[in-house]
């Protein structure tokens, strides 16, 4: 990608077309849903000669994917063995994304860390992540993220745990970074203000999954004493 950042438009279009053809061909050969859809429409990826040819291909909706996750999974991967992640469900129904191990690390963690590093995150930092998951799921999560050491030290916490217990654990972990939804961090900030607790090592907070209202940002920043970076 870096080689094409300043390339002429003609070269960029050639690059896009080449990778579009490769992606369509892969889907046609390996993904059940696309095999059926392409065959039904008498479509062959080898006949795609320009970007505008994409208009002849069927549009895939969120509902299509939700109703047939296995059908959208490549035959080269075992669906039940994939890592998975879900959206917050703010539109009414959460959707899941599935990854092999390599893609899970690259897309779930490394690509996100790039933007967070731009906000000041440093190698070796401790990161407390607040997840909508049970304590049993949190335990499994914490086992998985150990692969990111020594780059970052991540510890997840369940939003269903009592705030008192979570604060106690945070004081012991002493993270430089917090990551969670604005709604949960607002609850945490209110509890900390009420109990007069301070996370002395905290440097920044990242919010995601929900719209961050201005008054919530100001309150959280005032209580924690650090900047809030919204990456939603």
mmCIF file of C-alpha atoms in Angstrom:
data_model
loop_
_atom_site.group_PDB
_atom_site.id
_atom_site.type_symbol
_atom_site.label_atom_id
_atom_site.label_comp_id
_atom_site.label_asym_id
_atom_site.label_seq_id
_atom_site.Cartn_x
_atom_site.Cartn_y
_atom_site.Cartn_z
ATOM 1 C CA UNK A 1 0.000 0.000 0.000
ATOM 2 C CA UNK A 2 2.803 2.450 0.816
ATOM 3 C CA UNK A 3 4.166 2.134 -2.729
ATOM 4 C CA UNK A 4 0.890 3.469 -4.113
ATOM 5 C CA UNK A 5 0.243 6.353 -1.712
ATOM 6 C CA UNK A 6 1.496 8.958 -4.189
ATOM 7 C CA UNK A 7 0.924 7.014 -7.401
ATOM 8 C CA UNK A 8 -1.003 8.530 -10.352
ATOM 9 C CA UNK A 9 -4.744 7.850 -10.475
ATOM 10 C CA UNK A 10 -4.280 5.387 -13.346
ATOM 11 C CA UNK A 11 -1.895 3.259 -11.260
ATOM 12 C CA UNK A 12 -4.235 3.445 -8.277
ATOM 13 C CA UNK A 13 -7.137 2.168 -10.355
ATOM 14 C CA UNK A 14 -4.970 -0.675 -11.698
ATOM 15 C CA UNK A 15 -4.007 -1.582 -8.141
ATOM 16 C CA UNK A 16 -7.626 -1.525 -6.956
ATOM 17 C CA UNK A 17 -8.817 -3.601 -9.907
ATOM 18 C CA UNK A 18 -6.115 -6.217 -9.385
ATOM 19 C CA UNK A 19 -7.034 -6.719 -5.747
ATOM 20 C CA UNK A 20 -10.761 -6.597 -6.434
ATOM 21 C CA UNK A 21 -10.368 -9.399 -8.988
ATOM 22 C CA UNK A 22 -8.348 -11.456 -6.507
ATOM 23 C CA UNK A 23 -10.921 -10.951 -3.754
ATOM 24 C CA UNK A 24 -13.876 -11.840 -5.983
ATOM 25 C CA UNK A 25 -12.069 -14.920 -7.269
ATOM 26 C CA UNK A 26 -11.277 -16.062 -3.713
ATOM 27 C CA UNK A 27 -14.924 -15.628 -2.657
ATOM 28 C CA UNK A 28 -16.142 -17.474 -5.735
ATOM 29 C CA UNK A 29 -13.896 -20.455 -5.025
ATOM 30 C CA UNK A 30 -14.122 -20.634 -1.244
ATOM 31 C CA UNK A 31 -17.178 -18.905 0.265
ATOM 32 C CA UNK A 32 -20.500 -20.826 -0.009
ATOM 33 C CA UNK A 33 -22.808 -17.799 -0.029
ATOM 34 C CA UNK A 34 -20.877 -16.084 -2.829
ATOM 35 C CA UNK A 35 -20.582 -19.299 -4.824
ATOM 36 C CA UNK A 36 -24.350 -19.594 -4.833
ATOM 37 C CA UNK A 37 -24.981 -15.897 -5.499
ATOM 38 C CA UNK A 38 -22.447 -15.692 -8.342
ATOM 39 C CA UNK A 39 -23.719 -18.884 -9.972
ATOM 40 C CA UNK A 40 -27.330 -17.697 -9.703
ATOM 41 C CA UNK A 41 -26.402 -14.427 -11.450
ATOM 42 C CA UNK A 42 -24.169 -16.165 -13.991
ATOM 43 C CA UNK A 43 -21.229 -14.080 -12.766
ATOM 44 C CA UNK A 44 -17.575 -15.004 -13.199
ATOM 45 C CA UNK A 45 -14.861 -12.963 -11.452
ATOM 46 C CA UNK A 46 -12.530 -13.537 -14.410
ATOM 47 C CA UNK A 47 -14.867 -11.370 -16.500
ATOM 48 C CA UNK A 48 -14.370 -8.312 -14.289
ATOM 49 C CA UNK A 49 -12.276 -5.994 -16.457
ATOM 50 C CA UNK A 50 -13.008 -2.620 -14.852
ATOM 51 C CA UNK A 51 -14.158 -1.293 -11.477
ATOM 52 C CA UNK A 52 -17.599 -0.395 -12.815
ATOM 53 C CA UNK A 53 -18.274 -4.108 -13.480
ATOM 54 C CA UNK A 54 -18.887 -4.428 -9.749
ATOM 55 C CA UNK A 55 -22.380 -2.964 -10.316
ATOM 56 C CA UNK A 56 -23.514 -6.325 -11.733
ATOM 57 C CA UNK A 57 -22.749 -8.133 -8.492
ATOM 58 C CA UNK A 58 -25.432 -8.610 -5.799
ATOM 59 C CA UNK A 59 -25.562 -6.276 -2.815
ATOM 60 C CA UNK A 60 -24.998 -7.985 0.527
ATOM 61 C CA UNK A 61 -26.942 -6.655 3.512
ATOM 62 C CA UNK A 62 -26.259 -6.931 7.225
ATOM 63 C CA UNK A 63 -29.335 -9.152 7.527
ATOM 64 C CA UNK A 64 -27.903 -11.544 4.904
ATOM 65 C CA UNK A 65 -24.753 -11.992 6.969
ATOM 66 C CA UNK A 66 -26.500 -12.336 10.330
ATOM 67 C CA UNK A 67 -28.807 -15.039 8.961
ATOM 68 C CA UNK A 68 -25.959 -17.113 7.506
ATOM 69 C CA UNK A 69 -22.626 -16.590 9.273
ATOM 70 C CA UNK A 70 -21.340 -20.037 8.273
ATOM 71 C CA UNK A 71 -22.235 -19.379 4.639
ATOM 72 C CA UNK A 72 -20.029 -16.284 4.615
ATOM 73 C CA UNK A 73 -17.048 -18.147 6.076
ATOM 74 C CA UNK A 74 -14.321 -19.423 3.777
ATOM 75 C CA UNK A 75 -14.103 -23.182 3.439
ATOM 76 C CA UNK A 76 -10.397 -22.856 4.206
ATOM 77 C CA UNK A 77 -11.226 -22.056 7.819
ATOM 78 C CA UNK A 78 -13.087 -24.001 10.468
ATOM 79 C CA UNK A 79 -15.978 -21.742 11.429
ATOM 80 C CA UNK A 80 -16.229 -23.021 15.009
ATOM 81 C CA UNK A 81 -12.489 -22.510 15.570
ATOM 82 C CA UNK A 82 -12.478 -18.839 14.545
ATOM 83 C CA UNK A 83 -12.048 -15.959 16.959
ATOM 84 C CA UNK A 84 -15.112 -13.747 17.029
ATOM 85 C CA UNK A 85 -16.054 -10.199 17.897
ATOM 86 C CA UNK A 86 -19.414 -8.436 17.929
ATOM 87 C CA UNK A 87 -20.681 -4.892 17.479
ATOM 88 C CA UNK A 88 -22.448 -3.056 20.295
ATOM 89 C CA UNK A 89 -25.882 -3.634 18.764
ATOM 90 C CA UNK A 90 -26.736 0.077 18.747
ATOM 91 C CA UNK A 91 -28.831 -0.444 15.579
ATOM 92 C CA UNK A 92 -31.002 -3.017 17.326
ATOM 93 C CA UNK A 93 -29.134 -6.241 16.615
ATOM 94 C CA UNK A 94 -25.400 -6.928 17.104
ATOM 95 C CA UNK A 95 -23.439 -8.530 14.290
ATOM 96 C CA UNK A 96 -20.445 -10.837 14.610
ATOM 97 C CA UNK A 97 -17.125 -10.843 12.786
ATOM 98 C CA UNK A 98 -14.975 -13.979 12.615
ATOM 99 C CA UNK A 99 -11.187 -14.168 12.294
ATOM 100 C CA UNK A 100 -8.422 -16.724 11.973
ATOM 101 C CA UNK A 101 -5.654 -16.240 14.567
ATOM 102 C CA UNK A 102 -3.378 -14.139 12.351
ATOM 103 C CA UNK A 103 -6.182 -11.828 11.235
ATOM 104 C CA UNK A 104 -7.484 -11.608 14.805
ATOM 105 C CA UNK A 105 -4.162 -10.213 15.999
ATOM 106 C CA UNK A 106 -3.749 -7.850 13.048
ATOM 107 C CA UNK A 107 -7.294 -6.486 12.824
ATOM 108 C CA UNK A 108 -8.546 -6.793 16.387
ATOM 109 C CA UNK A 109 -5.429 -5.431 18.059
ATOM 110 C CA UNK A 110 -2.566 -4.137 15.914
ATOM 111 C CA UNK A 111 -4.619 -1.933 13.575
ATOM 112 C CA UNK A 112 -6.365 -0.360 16.562
ATOM 113 C CA UNK A 113 -3.131 0.125 18.418
ATOM 114 C CA UNK A 114 -1.818 2.217 15.533
ATOM 115 C CA UNK A 115 -4.416 4.919 16.172
ATOM 116 C CA UNK A 116 -3.984 4.669 19.930
ATOM 117 C CA UNK A 117 -0.218 5.022 19.640
ATOM 118 C CA UNK A 118 -0.885 8.282 17.795
ATOM 119 C CA UNK A 119 -2.772 9.374 20.935
ATOM 120 C CA UNK A 120 0.189 8.612 23.191
ATOM 121 C CA UNK A 121 -0.034 4.869 23.924
ATOM 122 C CA UNK A 122 3.471 3.496 24.504
ATOM 123 C CA UNK A 123 5.054 0.066 24.260
ATOM 124 C CA UNK A 124 4.767 -1.757 27.565
ATOM 125 C CA UNK A 125 1.740 0.259 28.735
ATOM 126 C CA UNK A 126 -0.910 -1.373 30.873
ATOM 127 C CA UNK A 127 -4.406 -1.246 29.386
ATOM 128 C CA UNK A 128 -7.614 -1.969 31.293
ATOM 129 C CA UNK A 129 -10.432 -3.025 28.951
ATOM 130 C CA UNK A 130 -14.070 -3.123 30.073
ATOM 131 C CA UNK A 131 -16.028 -5.834 28.244
ATOM 132 C CA UNK A 132 -19.703 -6.816 28.087
ATOM 133 C CA UNK A 133 -18.909 -10.388 29.088
ATOM 134 C CA UNK A 134 -19.209 -12.782 32.001
ATOM 135 C CA UNK A 135 -16.318 -13.394 34.391
ATOM 136 C CA UNK A 136 -15.729 -16.783 32.756
ATOM 137 C CA UNK A 137 -15.466 -15.168 29.317
ATOM 138 C CA UNK A 138 -13.187 -12.474 30.747
ATOM 139 C CA UNK A 139 -10.850 -15.151 32.064
ATOM 140 C CA UNK A 140 -10.563 -16.677 28.573
ATOM 141 C CA UNK A 141 -10.068 -13.228 27.072
ATOM 142 C CA UNK A 142 -7.195 -12.467 29.425
ATOM 143 C CA UNK A 143 -5.530 -15.734 28.491
ATOM 144 C CA UNK A 144 -5.726 -14.879 24.780
ATOM 145 C CA UNK A 145 -4.293 -11.379 25.040
ATOM 146 C CA UNK A 146 -1.153 -12.657 26.732
ATOM 147 C CA UNK A 147 0.234 -13.172 23.213
ATOM 148 C CA UNK A 148 0.626 -9.383 22.952
ATOM 149 C CA UNK A 149 3.226 -9.263 25.707
ATOM 150 C CA UNK A 150 5.692 -7.582 25.972
ATOM 151 C CA UNK A 151 4.181 -5.010 23.570
ATOM 152 C CA UNK A 152 1.269 -4.221 25.865
ATOM 153 C CA UNK A 153 -0.102 -5.587 29.107
ATOM 154 C CA UNK A 154 -3.856 -5.895 28.736
ATOM 155 C CA UNK A 155 -6.324 -6.927 31.402
ATOM 156 C CA UNK A 156 -10.063 -7.178 30.794
ATOM 157 C CA UNK A 157 -12.815 -6.538 33.326
ATOM 158 C CA UNK A 158 -16.486 -7.484 33.176
ATOM 159 C CA UNK A 159 -18.933 -4.570 33.235
ATOM 160 C CA UNK A 160 -21.217 -6.866 35.258
ATOM 161 C CA UNK A 161 -18.742 -6.993 38.149
ATOM 162 C CA UNK A 162 -19.446 -4.668 41.075
ATOM 163 C CA UNK A 163 -17.866 -1.237 40.716
ATOM 164 C CA UNK A 164 -16.201 -1.588 44.115
ATOM 165 C CA UNK A 165 -14.494 -4.843 43.066
ATOM 166 C CA UNK A 166 -13.473 -3.372 39.710
ATOM 167 C CA UNK A 167 -11.957 -0.283 41.324
ATOM 168 C CA UNK A 168 -10.077 -2.462 43.796
ATOM 169 C CA UNK A 169 -8.628 -4.528 40.949
ATOM 170 C CA UNK A 170 -7.750 -1.397 38.964
ATOM 171 C CA UNK A 171 -5.827 0.047 41.908
ATOM 172 C CA UNK A 172 -3.792 -3.153 42.015
ATOM 173 C CA UNK A 173 -3.239 -3.301 38.226
ATOM 174 C CA UNK A 174 -2.480 0.459 38.038
ATOM 175 C CA UNK A 175 -3.087 0.924 34.278
ATOM 176 C CA UNK A 176 -1.935 3.882 32.198
ATOM 177 C CA UNK A 177 -4.926 3.451 29.870
ATOM 178 C CA UNK A 178 -8.644 2.677 30.160
ATOM 179 C CA UNK A 179 -10.781 1.455 27.265
ATOM 180 C CA UNK A 180 -14.559 1.116 27.381
ATOM 181 C CA UNK A 181 -17.944 2.518 26.462
ATOM 182 C CA UNK A 182 -18.848 6.087 27.510
ATOM 183 C CA UNK A 183 -21.809 4.752 29.493
ATOM 184 C CA UNK A 184 -19.716 2.409 31.603
ATOM 185 C CA UNK A 185 -16.904 4.919 32.125
ATOM 186 C CA UNK A 186 -19.513 7.446 33.288
ATOM 187 C CA UNK A 187 -20.686 4.970 35.948
ATOM 188 C CA UNK A 188 -17.099 4.332 36.957
ATOM 189 C CA UNK A 189 -16.369 8.058 37.182
ATOM 190 C CA UNK A 190 -19.435 8.701 39.360
ATOM 191 C CA UNK A 191 -18.430 5.890 41.722
ATOM 192 C CA UNK A 192 -14.844 7.160 41.913
ATOM 193 C CA UNK A 193 -15.983 10.714 42.640
ATOM 194 C CA UNK A 194 -18.311 9.456 45.369
ATOM 195 C CA UNK A 195 -15.643 7.270 47.010
ATOM 196 C CA UNK A 196 -12.801 9.739 46.323
ATOM 197 C CA UNK A 197 -10.645 7.131 44.629
ATOM 198 C CA UNK A 198 -7.815 8.151 42.290
ATOM 199 C CA UNK A 199 -5.937 6.092 39.668
ATOM 200 C CA UNK A 200 -2.556 7.747 40.058
ATOM 201 C CA UNK A 201 -0.877 6.085 37.067
ATOM 202 C CA UNK A 202 -3.632 6.816 34.528
ATOM 203 C CA UNK A 203 -2.578 8.825 31.444
ATOM 204 C CA UNK A 204 -5.485 8.582 28.988
ATOM 205 C CA UNK A 205 -8.906 7.065 28.324
ATOM 206 C CA UNK A 206 -10.256 5.597 25.070
ATOM 207 C CA UNK A 207 -13.986 5.322 24.399
ATOM 208 C CA UNK A 208 -15.799 3.315 21.732
ATOM 209 C CA UNK A 209 -19.028 1.456 20.817
ATOM 210 C CA UNK A 210 -21.331 4.342 21.813
ATOM 211 C CA UNK A 211 -21.757 7.993 20.932
ATOM 212 C CA UNK A 212 -19.716 10.130 23.334
ATOM 213 C CA UNK A 213 -21.752 13.124 24.500
ATOM 214 C CA UNK A 214 -19.898 16.319 25.333
ATOM 215 C CA UNK A 215 -21.104 16.495 28.937
ATOM 216 C CA UNK A 216 -20.043 12.875 29.511
ATOM 217 C CA UNK A 217 -16.583 13.585 28.101
ATOM 218 C CA UNK A 218 -16.144 16.624 30.346
ATOM 219 C CA UNK A 219 -17.295 14.796 33.470
ATOM 220 C CA UNK A 220 -15.080 11.742 32.848
ATOM 221 C CA UNK A 221 -12.069 13.950 32.075
ATOM 222 C CA UNK A 222 -12.628 15.995 35.233
ATOM 223 C CA UNK A 223 -12.950 12.984 37.541
ATOM 224 C CA UNK A 224 -10.066 10.972 36.077
ATOM 225 C CA UNK A 225 -7.889 13.999 35.357
ATOM 226 C CA UNK A 226 -6.832 12.800 31.879
ATOM 227 C CA UNK A 227 -7.860 13.336 28.250
ATOM 228 C CA UNK A 228 -10.548 11.165 26.640
ATOM 229 C CA UNK A 229 -9.935 9.972 23.074
ATOM 230 C CA UNK A 230 -13.046 8.769 21.274
ATOM 231 C CA UNK A 231 -12.308 6.126 18.597
ATOM 232 C CA UNK A 232 -15.896 5.149 17.806
#
